[in-house]
Amino acid sequence: MRIEPVIDKTALVETVRREYGLHIERLTFVPVGWVAHCYIADCAGGERYFLKIGSDSGQIPTAASDLDFYLPLTWQLCSQRILPHIACPVKTRTGQFTVRFEKHLLILFDFIEGKTVGFGGLSDDILVKLARLVGILHKSTSQIKVEHPFYERFDIAFENDLVNSLDVLADMTPGDRNGKQELRTLLLPRKDEILGYLNRLKELQALARATGKEMVVCHTDLHGENLMMDDQGNLYILD
């Protein structure tokens, strides 16, 4: 369970007012999510939004979760009514999708009243609805445009680190700490097996790259915590 961060809520509310023109009357921390800290923002006039506070790491994006890719993408899907059952980001007054706050990035979403499906398994009814949404998403590729598209290159980003780390374990001395000794005992006897899986993965990589099939927009992380069902039985895709 996520723990509420120590932040200046008064400054946070003022930032949202300045950047979005919204007057927050109540912030409710929601202990969910893997990366960002989340709040429900109840605003004047009864409007409700979902506010995410994430780290502004400044790292080079290496995945489809890159904000410059997926926020404009999801906004187009929602605003053009191509795929309205999706978590839709809200633009700032200047048309941006993120706002810097202290050492964080703020992202505001339209609020979805419902509950996440969770990891308990997907019913046939949910699978049918999910298949329809995914089909719409894949077919939407020609209808949307983003300035920073992310293309799957089928790279094996961890390959060098994995091989080098196994070499490090092999060169350990009795003076190394106990945790590394235990890791060595666990992994080194299976080194050939691990490298065999890596070689198999590289074979699959070559096959994937050689298919030449059309690239389509994909979610890449469709599990139960990224699916939400509202009270009317509508399924929504998150993140």
mmCIF file of C-alpha atoms in Angstrom:
data_model
loop_
_atom_site.group_PDB
_atom_site.id
_atom_site.type_symbol
_atom_site.label_atom_id
_atom_site.label_comp_id
_atom_site.label_asym_id
_atom_site.label_seq_id
_atom_site.Cartn_x
_atom_site.Cartn_y
_atom_site.Cartn_z
ATOM 1 C CA MET A 1 0.000 0.000 0.000
ATOM 2 C CA ARG A 2 1.288 3.447 -0.934
ATOM 3 C CA ILE A 3 2.054 5.956 1.827
ATOM 4 C CA GLU A 4 1.025 9.573 1.374
ATOM 5 C CA PRO A 5 4.021 11.753 0.500
ATOM 6 C CA VAL A 6 5.096 14.773 2.512
ATOM 7 C CA ILE A 7 4.135 17.690 0.259
ATOM 8 C CA ASP A 8 2.868 21.229 0.637
ATOM 9 C CA LYS A 9 -0.821 20.719 -0.115
ATOM 10 C CA THR A 10 -1.553 24.428 -0.064
ATOM 11 C CA ALA A 11 1.062 24.970 -2.765
ATOM 12 C CA LEU A 12 -0.293 21.953 -4.652
ATOM 13 C CA VAL A 13 -3.825 23.354 -4.656
ATOM 14 C CA GLU A 14 -2.507 26.725 -5.806
ATOM 15 C CA THR A 15 -0.525 25.076 -8.607
ATOM 16 C CA VAL A 16 -3.639 23.311 -9.891
ATOM 17 C CA ARG A 17 -5.617 26.575 -9.700
ATOM 18 C CA ARG A 18 -2.953 28.481 -11.603
ATOM 19 C CA GLU A 19 -2.257 25.860 -14.262
ATOM 20 C CA TYR A 20 -5.720 24.338 -14.784
ATOM 21 C CA GLY A 21 -8.087 27.038 -13.552
ATOM 22 C CA LEU A 22 -9.616 24.575 -11.093
ATOM 23 C CA HIS A 23 -10.445 25.365 -7.472
ATOM 24 C CA ILE A 24 -9.817 22.283 -5.357
ATOM 25 C CA GLU A 25 -11.959 22.093 -2.236
ATOM 26 C CA ARG A 26 -10.799 18.703 -0.996
ATOM 27 C CA LEU A 27 -7.865 16.378 -1.709
ATOM 28 C CA THR A 28 -8.218 12.717 -0.780
ATOM 29 C CA PHE A 29 -5.145 10.507 -0.896
ATOM 30 C CA VAL A 30 -5.670 7.166 -2.671
ATOM 31 C CA PRO A 31 -3.128 4.494 -1.616
ATOM 32 C CA VAL A 32 -2.889 2.794 -5.015
ATOM 33 C CA GLY A 33 -0.452 2.674 -7.889
ATOM 34 C CA TRP A 34 3.077 1.421 -8.385
ATOM 35 C CA VAL A 35 4.935 4.602 -9.270
ATOM 36 C CA ALA A 36 2.876 7.762 -8.766
ATOM 37 C CA HIS A 37 1.087 9.043 -5.674
ATOM 38 C CA CYS A 38 -2.604 9.557 -6.355
ATOM 39 C CA TYR A 39 -5.325 11.892 -5.089
ATOM 40 C CA ILE A 40 -8.988 12.475 -5.762
ATOM 41 C CA ALA A 41 -9.461 16.201 -6.316
ATOM 42 C CA ASP A 42 -12.969 17.488 -5.534
ATOM 43 C CA CYS A 43 -13.404 20.928 -7.037
ATOM 44 C CA ALA A 44 -15.874 23.784 -6.840
ATOM 45 C CA GLY A 45 -19.059 23.069 -8.744
ATOM 46 C CA GLY A 46 -18.932 19.354 -8.013
ATOM 47 C CA GLU A 47 -16.225 18.543 -10.566
ATOM 48 C CA ARG A 48 -13.973 15.645 -9.646
ATOM 49 C CA TYR A 49 -10.573 14.700 -11.041
ATOM 50 C CA PHE A 50 -7.867 12.112 -10.472
ATOM 51 C CA LEU A 51 -4.491 13.678 -9.717
ATOM 52 C CA LYS A 52 -1.200 11.820 -10.099
ATOM 53 C CA ILE A 53 2.060 13.048 -8.604
ATOM 54 C CA GLY A 54 5.095 11.345 -10.106
ATOM 55 C CA SER A 55 8.834 11.801 -9.996
ATOM 56 C CA ASP A 56 10.434 14.187 -12.469
ATOM 57 C CA SER A 57 13.516 12.017 -12.971
ATOM 58 C CA GLY A 58 14.650 13.560 -16.240
ATOM 59 C CA GLN A 59 15.602 10.121 -17.528
ATOM 60 C CA ILE A 60 15.625 9.363 -21.232
ATOM 61 C CA PRO A 61 12.342 7.569 -22.072
ATOM 62 C CA THR A 62 12.855 3.921 -22.976
ATOM 63 C CA ALA A 63 9.321 2.559 -22.933
ATOM 64 C CA ALA A 64 5.813 3.186 -24.174
ATOM 65 C CA SER A 65 5.064 4.639 -20.722
ATOM 66 C CA ASP A 66 6.948 7.795 -21.802
ATOM 67 C CA LEU A 67 4.611 10.677 -20.900
ATOM 68 C CA ASP A 68 5.314 12.579 -24.130
ATOM 69 C CA PHE A 69 4.042 9.547 -26.011
ATOM 70 C CA TYR A 70 1.091 8.165 -24.146
ATOM 71 C CA LEU A 71 -0.566 11.309 -22.770
ATOM 72 C CA PRO A 72 -1.159 12.973 -26.183
ATOM 73 C CA LEU A 73 -2.123 9.544 -27.524
ATOM 74 C CA THR A 74 -4.741 8.835 -24.866
ATOM 75 C CA TRP A 75 -6.073 12.402 -25.084
ATOM 76 C CA GLN A 76 -6.686 11.973 -28.811
ATOM 77 C CA LEU A 77 -8.328 8.597 -28.318
ATOM 78 C CA CYS A 78 -10.684 10.102 -25.762
ATOM 79 C CA SER A 79 -11.339 13.587 -27.195
ATOM 80 C CA GLN A 80 -12.017 12.214 -30.684
ATOM 81 C CA ARG A 81 -14.352 9.588 -29.195
ATOM 82 C CA ILE A 82 -12.325 6.816 -30.777
ATOM 83 C CA LEU A 83 -11.923 5.062 -27.441
ATOM 84 C CA PRO A 84 -13.827 7.050 -24.793
ATOM 85 C CA HIS A 85 -13.525 4.283 -22.186
ATOM 86 C CA ILE A 86 -9.988 5.230 -21.266
ATOM 87 C CA ALA A 87 -8.289 7.319 -18.589
ATOM 88 C CA CYS A 88 -8.255 10.729 -20.267
ATOM 89 C CA PRO A 89 -5.648 13.365 -19.296
ATOM 90 C CA VAL A 90 -6.697 16.977 -18.825
ATOM 91 C CA LYS A 91 -4.776 19.764 -20.532
ATOM 92 C CA THR A 92 -3.520 22.811 -18.682
ATOM 93 C CA ARG A 93 -4.523 26.325 -19.673
ATOM 94 C CA THR A 94 -1.514 26.408 -22.001
ATOM 95 C CA GLY A 95 -2.273 23.021 -23.553
ATOM 96 C CA GLN A 96 0.291 20.961 -21.628
ATOM 97 C CA PHE A 97 -0.320 17.508 -20.157
ATOM 98 C CA THR A 98 2.105 17.760 -17.215
ATOM 99 C CA VAL A 99 2.957 20.406 -14.639
ATOM 100 C CA ARG A 100 6.103 20.642 -12.550
ATOM 101 C CA PHE A 101 5.517 20.911 -8.813
ATOM 102 C CA GLU A 102 8.542 20.922 -6.511
ATOM 103 C CA LYS A 103 10.484 17.816 -7.626
ATOM 104 C CA HIS A 104 7.399 16.169 -9.082
ATOM 105 C CA LEU A 105 5.282 16.054 -12.196
ATOM 106 C CA LEU A 106 1.534 16.526 -11.876
ATOM 107 C CA ILE A 107 -0.895 14.838 -14.249
ATOM 108 C CA LEU A 108 -4.623 15.424 -14.026
ATOM 109 C CA PHE A 109 -7.188 12.945 -15.370
ATOM 110 C CA ASP A 110 -10.949 12.957 -15.739
ATOM 111 C CA PHE A 111 -12.367 10.976 -12.836
ATOM 112 C CA ILE A 112 -13.776 7.504 -13.466
ATOM 113 C CA GLU A 113 -16.270 6.335 -10.867
ATOM 114 C CA GLY A 114 -15.611 2.625 -10.462
ATOM 115 C CA LYS A 115 -13.313 -0.059 -9.129
ATOM 116 C CA THR A 116 -10.274 -1.750 -10.602
ATOM 117 C CA VAL A 117 -10.769 -5.331 -11.697
ATOM 118 C CA GLY A 118 -7.747 -6.511 -9.679
ATOM 119 C CA PHE A 119 -5.566 -9.583 -9.999
ATOM 120 C CA GLY A 120 -8.164 -12.195 -9.116
ATOM 121 C CA GLY A 121 -8.697 -13.316 -12.703
ATOM 122 C CA LEU A 122 -10.851 -11.968 -15.521
ATOM 123 C CA SER A 123 -14.373 -13.256 -16.105
ATOM 124 C CA ASP A 124 -15.585 -14.174 -19.586
ATOM 125 C CA ASP A 125 -17.723 -11.023 -19.599
ATOM 126 C CA ILE A 126 -14.711 -8.816 -18.864
ATOM 127 C CA LEU A 127 -12.588 -10.634 -21.458
ATOM 128 C CA VAL A 128 -15.217 -9.994 -24.144
ATOM 129 C CA LYS A 129 -15.343 -6.286 -23.279
ATOM 130 C CA LEU A 130 -11.550 -6.089 -23.103
ATOM 131 C CA ALA A 131 -11.151 -7.765 -26.490
ATOM 132 C CA ARG A 132 -13.466 -5.179 -28.038
ATOM 133 C CA LEU A 133 -11.539 -2.268 -26.495
ATOM 134 C CA VAL A 134 -8.181 -3.683 -27.574
ATOM 135 C CA GLY A 135 -9.495 -4.215 -31.095
ATOM 136 C CA ILE A 136 -10.612 -0.581 -31.264
ATOM 137 C CA LEU A 137 -7.213 0.521 -29.938
ATOM 138 C CA HIS A 138 -5.316 -1.452 -32.577
ATOM 139 C CA LYS A 139 -7.531 -0.168 -35.389
ATOM 140 C CA SER A 140 -7.117 3.435 -34.223
ATOM 141 C CA THR A 141 -3.487 3.635 -35.356
ATOM 142 C CA SER A 142 -4.198 5.454 -38.624
ATOM 143 C CA GLN A 143 -6.510 7.982 -36.927
ATOM 144 C CA ILE A 144 -4.092 9.444 -34.393
ATOM 145 C CA LYS A 145 -0.924 11.482 -34.568
ATOM 146 C CA VAL A 146 1.691 12.014 -31.855
ATOM 147 C CA GLU A 147 4.870 14.061 -31.962
ATOM 148 C CA HIS A 148 6.970 11.595 -30.008
ATOM 149 C CA PRO A 149 5.949 8.117 -31.180
ATOM 150 C CA PHE A 150 7.462 5.113 -29.453
ATOM 151 C CA TYR A 151 8.177 2.170 -31.731
ATOM 152 C CA GLU A 152 8.855 -1.319 -30.445
ATOM 153 C CA ARG A 153 12.312 -2.367 -31.617
ATOM 154 C CA PHE A 154 12.226 -5.702 -29.795
ATOM 155 C CA ASP A 155 15.474 -4.807 -28.021
ATOM 156 C CA ILE A 156 16.683 -6.914 -25.103
ATOM 157 C CA ALA A 157 17.653 -4.043 -22.845
ATOM 158 C CA PHE A 158 18.909 -6.216 -19.997
ATOM 159 C CA GLU A 159 21.119 -8.536 -22.080
ATOM 160 C CA ASN A 160 24.524 -6.990 -21.310
ATOM 161 C CA ASP A 161 23.695 -6.409 -17.642
ATOM 162 C CA LEU A 162 22.606 -10.018 -17.243
ATOM 163 C CA VAL A 163 25.746 -11.478 -18.831
ATOM 164 C CA ASN A 164 28.061 -9.098 -16.966
ATOM 165 C CA SER A 165 26.339 -9.769 -13.651
ATOM 166 C CA LEU A 166 26.776 -13.517 -14.047
ATOM 167 C CA ASP A 167 30.483 -12.910 -14.691
ATOM 168 C CA VAL A 168 30.676 -10.801 -11.532
ATOM 169 C CA LEU A 169 29.118 -13.607 -9.502
ATOM 170 C CA ALA A 170 31.632 -16.067 -10.932
ATOM 171 C CA ASP A 171 34.552 -13.851 -9.851
ATOM 172 C CA MET A 172 33.365 -13.322 -6.280
ATOM 173 C CA THR A 173 35.654 -13.977 -3.314
ATOM 174 C CA PRO A 174 34.824 -15.361 0.155
ATOM 175 C CA GLY A 175 35.085 -11.807 1.456
ATOM 176 C CA ASP A 176 32.008 -10.607 -0.406
ATOM 177 C CA ARG A 177 28.872 -9.965 1.620
ATOM 178 C CA ASN A 178 26.458 -12.765 2.448
ATOM 179 C CA GLY A 179 23.705 -11.558 0.126
ATOM 180 C CA LYS A 180 25.969 -11.800 -2.906
ATOM 181 C CA GLN A 181 27.190 -15.216 -1.770
ATOM 182 C CA GLU A 182 23.601 -16.452 -1.556
ATOM 183 C CA LEU A 183 22.844 -15.030 -4.989
ATOM 184 C CA ARG A 184 25.908 -16.782 -6.390
ATOM 185 C CA THR A 185 24.796 -20.093 -4.870
ATOM 186 C CA LEU A 186 21.327 -19.651 -6.344
ATOM 187 C CA LEU A 187 22.206 -18.552 -9.869
ATOM 188 C CA LEU A 188 25.595 -19.861 -10.930
ATOM 189 C CA PRO A 189 24.572 -23.551 -11.019
ATOM 190 C CA ARG A 190 21.873 -22.475 -13.482
ATOM 191 C CA LYS A 191 24.069 -20.169 -15.570
ATOM 192 C CA ASP A 192 23.909 -22.347 -18.691
ATOM 193 C CA GLU A 193 20.128 -22.629 -18.350
ATOM 194 C CA ILE A 194 19.779 -18.849 -17.963
ATOM 195 C CA LEU A 195 21.977 -18.163 -20.990
ATOM 196 C CA GLY A 196 19.983 -20.760 -22.921
ATOM 197 C CA TYR A 197 16.788 -18.822 -22.224
ATOM 198 C CA LEU A 198 18.561 -15.649 -23.315
ATOM 199 C CA ASN A 199 19.574 -17.281 -26.611
ATOM 200 C CA ARG A 200 16.018 -18.456 -27.142
ATOM 201 C CA LEU A 201 14.791 -14.933 -26.503
ATOM 202 C CA LYS A 202 17.221 -13.653 -29.132
ATOM 203 C CA GLU A 203 15.846 -16.189 -31.605
ATOM 204 C CA LEU A 204 12.323 -14.915 -30.918
ATOM 205 C CA GLN A 205 13.610 -11.365 -31.263
ATOM 206 C CA ALA A 206 14.903 -12.146 -34.751
ATOM 207 C CA LEU A 207 11.584 -13.727 -35.715
ATOM 208 C CA ALA A 208 9.618 -10.741 -34.453
ATOM 209 C CA ARG A 209 11.820 -8.310 -36.346
ATOM 210 C CA ALA A 210 11.511 -10.332 -39.539
ATOM 211 C CA THR A 211 7.712 -10.541 -39.632
ATOM 212 C CA GLY A 212 7.284 -7.197 -41.358
ATOM 213 C CA LYS A 213 3.727 -6.878 -40.063
ATOM 214 C CA GLU A 214 2.028 -3.527 -39.624
ATOM 215 C CA MET A 215 2.762 -1.800 -36.326
ATOM 216 C CA VAL A 216 -0.287 -0.819 -34.301
ATOM 217 C CA VAL A 217 -0.892 1.051 -31.068
ATOM 218 C CA CYS A 218 -0.700 -1.327 -28.100
ATOM 219 C CA HIS A 219 -1.153 -0.931 -24.359
ATOM 220 C CA THR A 220 1.726 -3.267 -23.294
ATOM 221 C CA ASP A 221 0.591 -3.562 -19.644
ATOM 222 C CA LEU A 222 -2.985 -4.854 -19.607
ATOM 223 C CA HIS A 223 -3.441 -6.425 -16.188
ATOM 224 C CA GLY A 224 -6.332 -6.218 -13.751
ATOM 225 C CA GLU A 225 -5.051 -3.138 -11.921
ATOM 226 C CA ASN A 226 -5.117 -1.224 -15.208
ATOM 227 C CA LEU A 227 -8.747 -2.128 -15.869
ATOM 228 C CA MET A 228 -11.671 -0.425 -14.167
ATOM 229 C CA MET A 229 -15.379 -1.260 -14.179
ATOM 230 C CA ASP A 230 -17.982 1.416 -13.434
ATOM 231 C CA ASP A 231 -21.399 0.885 -11.860
ATOM 232 C CA GLN A 232 -23.018 0.581 -15.301
ATOM 233 C CA GLY A 233 -20.737 -2.298 -16.272
ATOM 234 C CA ASN A 234 -18.536 -0.274 -18.612
ATOM 235 C CA LEU A 235 -14.911 -1.362 -18.753
ATOM 236 C CA TYR A 236 -12.174 1.287 -18.853
ATOM 237 C CA ILE A 237 -8.492 0.970 -19.713
ATOM 238 C CA LEU A 238 -6.058 2.834 -17.447
ATOM 239 C CA ASP A 239 -2.384 3.847 -17.781
#
